[in-house]
XYZ file of C-alpha atoms in Angstrom:
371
model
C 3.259 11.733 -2.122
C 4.338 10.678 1.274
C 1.888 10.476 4.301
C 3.486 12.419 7.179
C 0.962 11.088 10.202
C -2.424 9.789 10.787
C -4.606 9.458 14.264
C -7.139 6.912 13.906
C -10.549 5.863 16.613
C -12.336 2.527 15.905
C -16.065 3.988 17.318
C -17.806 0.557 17.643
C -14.957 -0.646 19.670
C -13.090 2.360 20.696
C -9.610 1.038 19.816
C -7.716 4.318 19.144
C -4.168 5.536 17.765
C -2.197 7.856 19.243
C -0.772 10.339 16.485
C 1.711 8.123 14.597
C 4.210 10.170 12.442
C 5.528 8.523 9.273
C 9.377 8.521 7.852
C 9.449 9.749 3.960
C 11.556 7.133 3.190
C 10.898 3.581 5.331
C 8.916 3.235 8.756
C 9.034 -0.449 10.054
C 6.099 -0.501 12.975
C 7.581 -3.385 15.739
C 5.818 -4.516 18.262
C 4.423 -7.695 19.765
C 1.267 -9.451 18.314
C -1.789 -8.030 18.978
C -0.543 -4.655 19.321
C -2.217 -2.903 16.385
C 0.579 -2.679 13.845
C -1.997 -4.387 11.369
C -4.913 -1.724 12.635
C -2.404 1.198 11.313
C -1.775 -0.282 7.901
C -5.440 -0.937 7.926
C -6.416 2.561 8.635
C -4.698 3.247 5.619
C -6.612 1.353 3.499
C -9.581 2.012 4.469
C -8.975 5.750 3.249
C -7.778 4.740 -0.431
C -10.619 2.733 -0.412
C -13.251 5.979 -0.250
C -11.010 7.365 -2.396
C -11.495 4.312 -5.036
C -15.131 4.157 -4.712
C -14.705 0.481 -4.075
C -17.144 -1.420 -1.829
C -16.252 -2.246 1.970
C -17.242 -3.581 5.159
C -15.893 -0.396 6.862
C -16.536 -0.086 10.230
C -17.749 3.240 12.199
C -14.659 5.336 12.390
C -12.534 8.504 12.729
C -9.535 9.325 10.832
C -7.151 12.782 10.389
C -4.011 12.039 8.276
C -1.800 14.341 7.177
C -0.337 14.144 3.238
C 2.837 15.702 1.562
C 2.412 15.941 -2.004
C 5.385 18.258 -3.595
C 5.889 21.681 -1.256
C 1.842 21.282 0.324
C 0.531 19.425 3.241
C -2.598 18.278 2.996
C -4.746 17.385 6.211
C -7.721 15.385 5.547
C -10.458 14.488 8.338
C -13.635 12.407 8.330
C -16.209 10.265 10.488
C -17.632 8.117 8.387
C -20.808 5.346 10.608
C -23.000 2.296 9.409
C -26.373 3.785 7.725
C -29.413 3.164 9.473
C -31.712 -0.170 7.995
C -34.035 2.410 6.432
C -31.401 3.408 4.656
C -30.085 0.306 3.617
C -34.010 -0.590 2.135
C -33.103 2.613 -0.075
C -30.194 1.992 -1.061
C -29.133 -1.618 -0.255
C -24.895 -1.063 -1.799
C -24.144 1.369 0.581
C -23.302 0.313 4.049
C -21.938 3.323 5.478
C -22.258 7.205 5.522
C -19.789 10.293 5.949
C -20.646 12.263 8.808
C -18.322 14.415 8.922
C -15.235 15.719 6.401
C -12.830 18.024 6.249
C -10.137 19.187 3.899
C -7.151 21.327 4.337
C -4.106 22.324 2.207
C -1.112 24.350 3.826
C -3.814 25.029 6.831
C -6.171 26.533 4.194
C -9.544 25.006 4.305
C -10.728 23.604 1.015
C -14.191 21.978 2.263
C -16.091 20.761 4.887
C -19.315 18.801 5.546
C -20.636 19.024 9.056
C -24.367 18.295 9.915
C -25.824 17.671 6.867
C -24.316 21.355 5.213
C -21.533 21.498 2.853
C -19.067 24.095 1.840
C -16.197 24.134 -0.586
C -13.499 26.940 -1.370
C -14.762 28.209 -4.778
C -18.517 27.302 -5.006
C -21.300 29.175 -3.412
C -23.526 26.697 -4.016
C -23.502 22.689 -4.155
C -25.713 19.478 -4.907
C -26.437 17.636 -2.298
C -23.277 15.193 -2.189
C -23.455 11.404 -1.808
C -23.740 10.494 1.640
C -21.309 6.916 1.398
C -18.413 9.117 -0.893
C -15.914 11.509 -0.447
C -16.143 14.471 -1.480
C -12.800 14.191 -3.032
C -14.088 11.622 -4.854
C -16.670 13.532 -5.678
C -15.072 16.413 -6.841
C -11.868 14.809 -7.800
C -11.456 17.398 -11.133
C -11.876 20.450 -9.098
C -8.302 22.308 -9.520
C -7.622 21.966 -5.309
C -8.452 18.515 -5.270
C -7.386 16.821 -8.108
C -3.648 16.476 -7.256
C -4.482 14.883 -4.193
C -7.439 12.452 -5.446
C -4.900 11.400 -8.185
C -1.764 10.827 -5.641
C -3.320 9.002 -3.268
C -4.844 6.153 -5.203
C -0.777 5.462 -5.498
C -1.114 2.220 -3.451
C 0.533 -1.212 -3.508
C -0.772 -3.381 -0.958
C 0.892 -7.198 -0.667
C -1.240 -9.534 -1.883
C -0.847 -12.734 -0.055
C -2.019 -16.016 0.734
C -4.063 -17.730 -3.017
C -4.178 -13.921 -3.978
C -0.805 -14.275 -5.295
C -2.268 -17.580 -7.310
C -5.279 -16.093 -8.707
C -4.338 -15.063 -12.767
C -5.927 -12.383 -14.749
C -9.249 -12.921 -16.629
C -8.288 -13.919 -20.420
C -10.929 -11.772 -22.268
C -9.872 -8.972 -20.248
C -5.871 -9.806 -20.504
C -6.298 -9.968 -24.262
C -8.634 -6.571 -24.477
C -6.003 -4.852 -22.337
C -2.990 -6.383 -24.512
C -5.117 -4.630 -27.926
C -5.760 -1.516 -26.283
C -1.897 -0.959 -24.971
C -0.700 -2.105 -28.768
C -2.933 1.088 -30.041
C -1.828 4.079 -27.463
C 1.797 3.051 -27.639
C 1.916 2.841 -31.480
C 0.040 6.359 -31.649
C 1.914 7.977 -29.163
C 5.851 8.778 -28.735
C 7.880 8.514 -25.762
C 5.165 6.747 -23.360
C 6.407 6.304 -19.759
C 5.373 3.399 -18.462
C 4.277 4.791 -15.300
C 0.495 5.311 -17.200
C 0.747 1.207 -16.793
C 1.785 1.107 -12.699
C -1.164 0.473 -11.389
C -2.198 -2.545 -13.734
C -2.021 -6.509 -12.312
C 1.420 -7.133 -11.741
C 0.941 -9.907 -14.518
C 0.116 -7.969 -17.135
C 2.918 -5.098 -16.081
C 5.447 -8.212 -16.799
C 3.975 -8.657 -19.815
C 3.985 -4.754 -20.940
C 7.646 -4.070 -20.041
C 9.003 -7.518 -21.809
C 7.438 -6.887 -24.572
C 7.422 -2.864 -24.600
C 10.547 -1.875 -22.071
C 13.195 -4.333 -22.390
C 15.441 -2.155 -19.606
C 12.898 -2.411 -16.744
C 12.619 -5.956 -17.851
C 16.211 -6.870 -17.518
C 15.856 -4.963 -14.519
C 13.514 -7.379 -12.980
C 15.217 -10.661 -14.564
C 18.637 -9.874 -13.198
C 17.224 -9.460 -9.779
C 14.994 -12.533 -9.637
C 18.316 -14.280 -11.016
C 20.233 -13.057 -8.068
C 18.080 -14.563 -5.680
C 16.999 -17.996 -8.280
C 19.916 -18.469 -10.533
C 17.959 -21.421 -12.159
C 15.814 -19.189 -13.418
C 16.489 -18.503 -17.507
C 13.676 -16.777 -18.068
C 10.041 -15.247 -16.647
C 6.897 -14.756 -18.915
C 3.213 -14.277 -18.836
C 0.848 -17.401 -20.553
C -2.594 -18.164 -20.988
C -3.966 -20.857 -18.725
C -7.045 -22.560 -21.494
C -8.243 -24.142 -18.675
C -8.897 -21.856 -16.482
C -9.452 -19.017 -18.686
C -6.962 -16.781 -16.976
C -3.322 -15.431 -17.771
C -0.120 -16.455 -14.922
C 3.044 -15.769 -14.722
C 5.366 -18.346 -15.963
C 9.231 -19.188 -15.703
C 11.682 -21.241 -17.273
C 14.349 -23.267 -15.761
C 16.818 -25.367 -17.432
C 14.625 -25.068 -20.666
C 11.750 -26.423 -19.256
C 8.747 -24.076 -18.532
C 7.107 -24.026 -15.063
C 3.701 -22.657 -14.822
C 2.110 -20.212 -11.990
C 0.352 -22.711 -9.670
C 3.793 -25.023 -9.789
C 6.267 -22.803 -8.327
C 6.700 -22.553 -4.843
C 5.061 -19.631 -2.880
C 8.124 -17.697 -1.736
C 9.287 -17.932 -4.936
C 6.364 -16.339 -6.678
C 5.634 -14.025 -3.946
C 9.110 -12.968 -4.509
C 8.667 -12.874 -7.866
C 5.688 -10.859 -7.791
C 7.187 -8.419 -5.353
C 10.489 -7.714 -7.901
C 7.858 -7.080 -11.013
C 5.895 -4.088 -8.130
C 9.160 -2.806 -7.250
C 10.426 -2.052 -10.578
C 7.291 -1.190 -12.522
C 5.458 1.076 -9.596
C 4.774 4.937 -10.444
C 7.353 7.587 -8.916
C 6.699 8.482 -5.447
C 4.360 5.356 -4.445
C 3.952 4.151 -0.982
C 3.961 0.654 -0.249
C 2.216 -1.155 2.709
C 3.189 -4.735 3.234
C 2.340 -6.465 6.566
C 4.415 -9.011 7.771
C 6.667 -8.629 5.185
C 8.901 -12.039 5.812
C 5.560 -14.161 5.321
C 5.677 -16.584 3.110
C 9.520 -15.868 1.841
C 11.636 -18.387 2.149
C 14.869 -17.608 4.679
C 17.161 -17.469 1.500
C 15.545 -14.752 0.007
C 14.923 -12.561 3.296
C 18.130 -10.644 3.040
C 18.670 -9.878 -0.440
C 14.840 -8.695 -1.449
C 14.694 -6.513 1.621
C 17.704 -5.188 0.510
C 15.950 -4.699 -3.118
C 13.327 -2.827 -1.579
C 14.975 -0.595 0.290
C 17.891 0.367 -2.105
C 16.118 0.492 -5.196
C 13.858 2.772 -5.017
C 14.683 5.715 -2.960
C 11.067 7.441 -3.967
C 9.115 5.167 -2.722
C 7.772 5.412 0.785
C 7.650 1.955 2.971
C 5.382 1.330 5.621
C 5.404 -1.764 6.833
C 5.327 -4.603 9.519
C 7.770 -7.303 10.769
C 8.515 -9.979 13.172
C 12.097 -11.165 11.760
C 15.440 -9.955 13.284
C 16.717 -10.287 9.708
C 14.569 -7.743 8.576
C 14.422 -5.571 11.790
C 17.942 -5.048 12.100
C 18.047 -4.849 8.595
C 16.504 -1.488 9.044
C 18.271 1.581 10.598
C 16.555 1.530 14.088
C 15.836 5.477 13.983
C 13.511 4.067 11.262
C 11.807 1.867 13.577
C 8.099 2.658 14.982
C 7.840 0.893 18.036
C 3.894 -0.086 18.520
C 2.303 -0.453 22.217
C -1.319 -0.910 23.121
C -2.576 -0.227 26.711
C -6.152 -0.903 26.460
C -7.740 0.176 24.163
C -5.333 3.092 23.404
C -2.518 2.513 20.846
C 1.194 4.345 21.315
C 4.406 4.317 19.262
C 7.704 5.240 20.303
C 10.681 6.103 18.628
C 13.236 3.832 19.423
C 15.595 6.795 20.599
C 12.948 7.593 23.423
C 12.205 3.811 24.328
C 15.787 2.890 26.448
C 17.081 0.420 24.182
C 20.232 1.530 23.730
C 22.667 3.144 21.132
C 23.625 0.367 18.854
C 22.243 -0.980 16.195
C 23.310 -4.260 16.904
C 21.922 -4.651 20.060
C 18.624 -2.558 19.758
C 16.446 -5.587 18.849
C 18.025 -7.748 21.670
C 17.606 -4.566 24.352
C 13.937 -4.515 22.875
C 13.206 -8.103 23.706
C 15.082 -8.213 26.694
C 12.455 -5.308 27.852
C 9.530 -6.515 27.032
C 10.319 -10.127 28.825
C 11.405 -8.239 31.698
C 8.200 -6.240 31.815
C 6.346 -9.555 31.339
C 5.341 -8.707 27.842
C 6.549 -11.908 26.746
């Protein structure tokens, strides 16, 4: 799955993207705070999240995005608004309602919902569909849906801030530990990609105890970057009820909430990039935050390198990391009201090097008063 271009329009405060196409391999949006590089990863999300049925503030909103999956192209198109307070008296969970949807693949059209009528390829008639869900969501098993409702719930969003020190429920750990035991004793040759969308703390636990390779995967690259480290586990916390990730140095074993932040966002990061499905995308805004200057050079190049299926989207304010990046990869972000545009850096004047680019980029934007 790769997503090949989305427009976006914020309709309570008319904030709108220009049509933003995506590289298949790594698209780093630049630009200067405030300039909506966070509103495009955003967007994003707020997509998978009608996919995942999961409960949001979502504001009143357009959105037409464009998905490869395999050989088709997908187009999908909605306005979703905030229900009326009648509404919410009826039914109090949901706080917002699709308007309009649309759904395309290879420029065939596969449904629509427009003033209150729906119809999809296949049916000649159909229920009355939830207002606040998707119809892919909906009909997520019908034979020209199901490959996309499936793909695109293949998203790893950073976790940041004390989401990266909250552990994993114990009764829960321990249920999921039983049930894994069972399916891979019963079943031969299980790929652990069935496990890639679990809590990255219980994926460490699955492939040390299960896939030794993708384990030694992960170890030799968190040793590359902490060569103190001997060792990384998962333990129960009895205090707190809750499973963390552990480590060992020089013998000694240092829980979760006692190693540093880079280090365990670091950490965490490795255990995602080894143990996520084939073909994921990966947002991460900001990518630098919270990584300590050490380790800047070495995971990016992890990321990047490692896993040439994955598709990257994300933000950045470091030099390391921007010139890092191949600057035809680069997405440069600029907002003009209320109207958001993006550049390619080919078509911005910045020059021909690499090496220079991000200088020629500043050196613009002061001289333009940006900054």
């Amino acid at each position: 799955m790769k997503i090949l271009w989305l427009e976006f329009e914020n309709l309570e405060t008319g904030l709108r993207f220009e049509r933003i196409k995506f590289n298949k391999d790594i698209t780093l949006l630049v630009g200067l705070s405030g300039a909506g590089k966070t509103q495009i990863l955003n967007a994003i999300k707020y997509s998978i999240t009608l996919i995942a049925g999961a409960r949001a503030e979502l504001c009143a909103y357009q959105m037409d995005m464009g998905i490869l999956i395999g050989e088709d192209e997908y187009e999908w198109s909605y306005e979703i608004s905030k229900v009326s307070e009648s509404e919410l008296i009826i039914s109090p969970e949901s706080g917002y309602g699709f308007l309009f949807e649309s759904f395309k693949c290879n420029g065939k059209t596969i449904f629509e919902r427009k003033n209150g009528k729906v119809e999809i390829t296949g049916y000649n008639k159909v229920p009355q569909p939830r207002k606040n869900e998707s119809l892919i969501s909906q009909y997520s098993e019908d034979k020209n849906i199901a490959v996309f409702a499936s793909e695109i719930q293949k998203l790893y969003s950073d976790r940041t801030g004390l989401e990266f020190r909250e552990g994993v429920d114990s009764d829960w750990f321990r249920n999921m530990k039983h049930n894994i035991a069972i399916i891979l004793k019963v079943k031969d040759n299980i790929q652990f990609s069935i496990f890639s969308q679990l809590p990255a703390a219980l994926k460490l636990y699955i492939v040390k105890r299960y896939f030794k390779e993708i384990y030694i995967k992960i170890l030799d690259a968190v040793r590359e970057l902490f060569n103190e480290i001997e060792d990384i586990s998962v333990e129960e916390d009895a205090i707190k009820e809750e499973y963390i990730i552990s480590i060992q140095v020089y013998g000694k074993k240092i829980l979760q909430d006692n190693i540093s932040n880079g280090m365990l966002k670091t950490i965490y990061y490795l255990v995602e990039l080894y143990t996520l499905a084939e073909n994921s995308f990966v947002l991460i805004d900001e990518f630098e935050n919270g990584l300590g200057v050490n380790c800047i050079d070495i995971l990016s190049e992890f990321m990047f390198t490692e896993r040439n299926d994955l598709q990257f989207i994300i933000t950045s304010h470091h030099p390391k990391i921007i010139n890092a990046i191949d600057k035809y990869k680069w997405k440069i972000i600029e907002r003009t009201g209320s109207v958001v545009k993006n550049y390619d850096s080919i078509d911005f004047g910045i020059g021909n090097s690499q090496h220079d680019a991000y200088f020629n980029l500043l050196n613009r934007w002061e001289f333009e008063r940006k900054i």
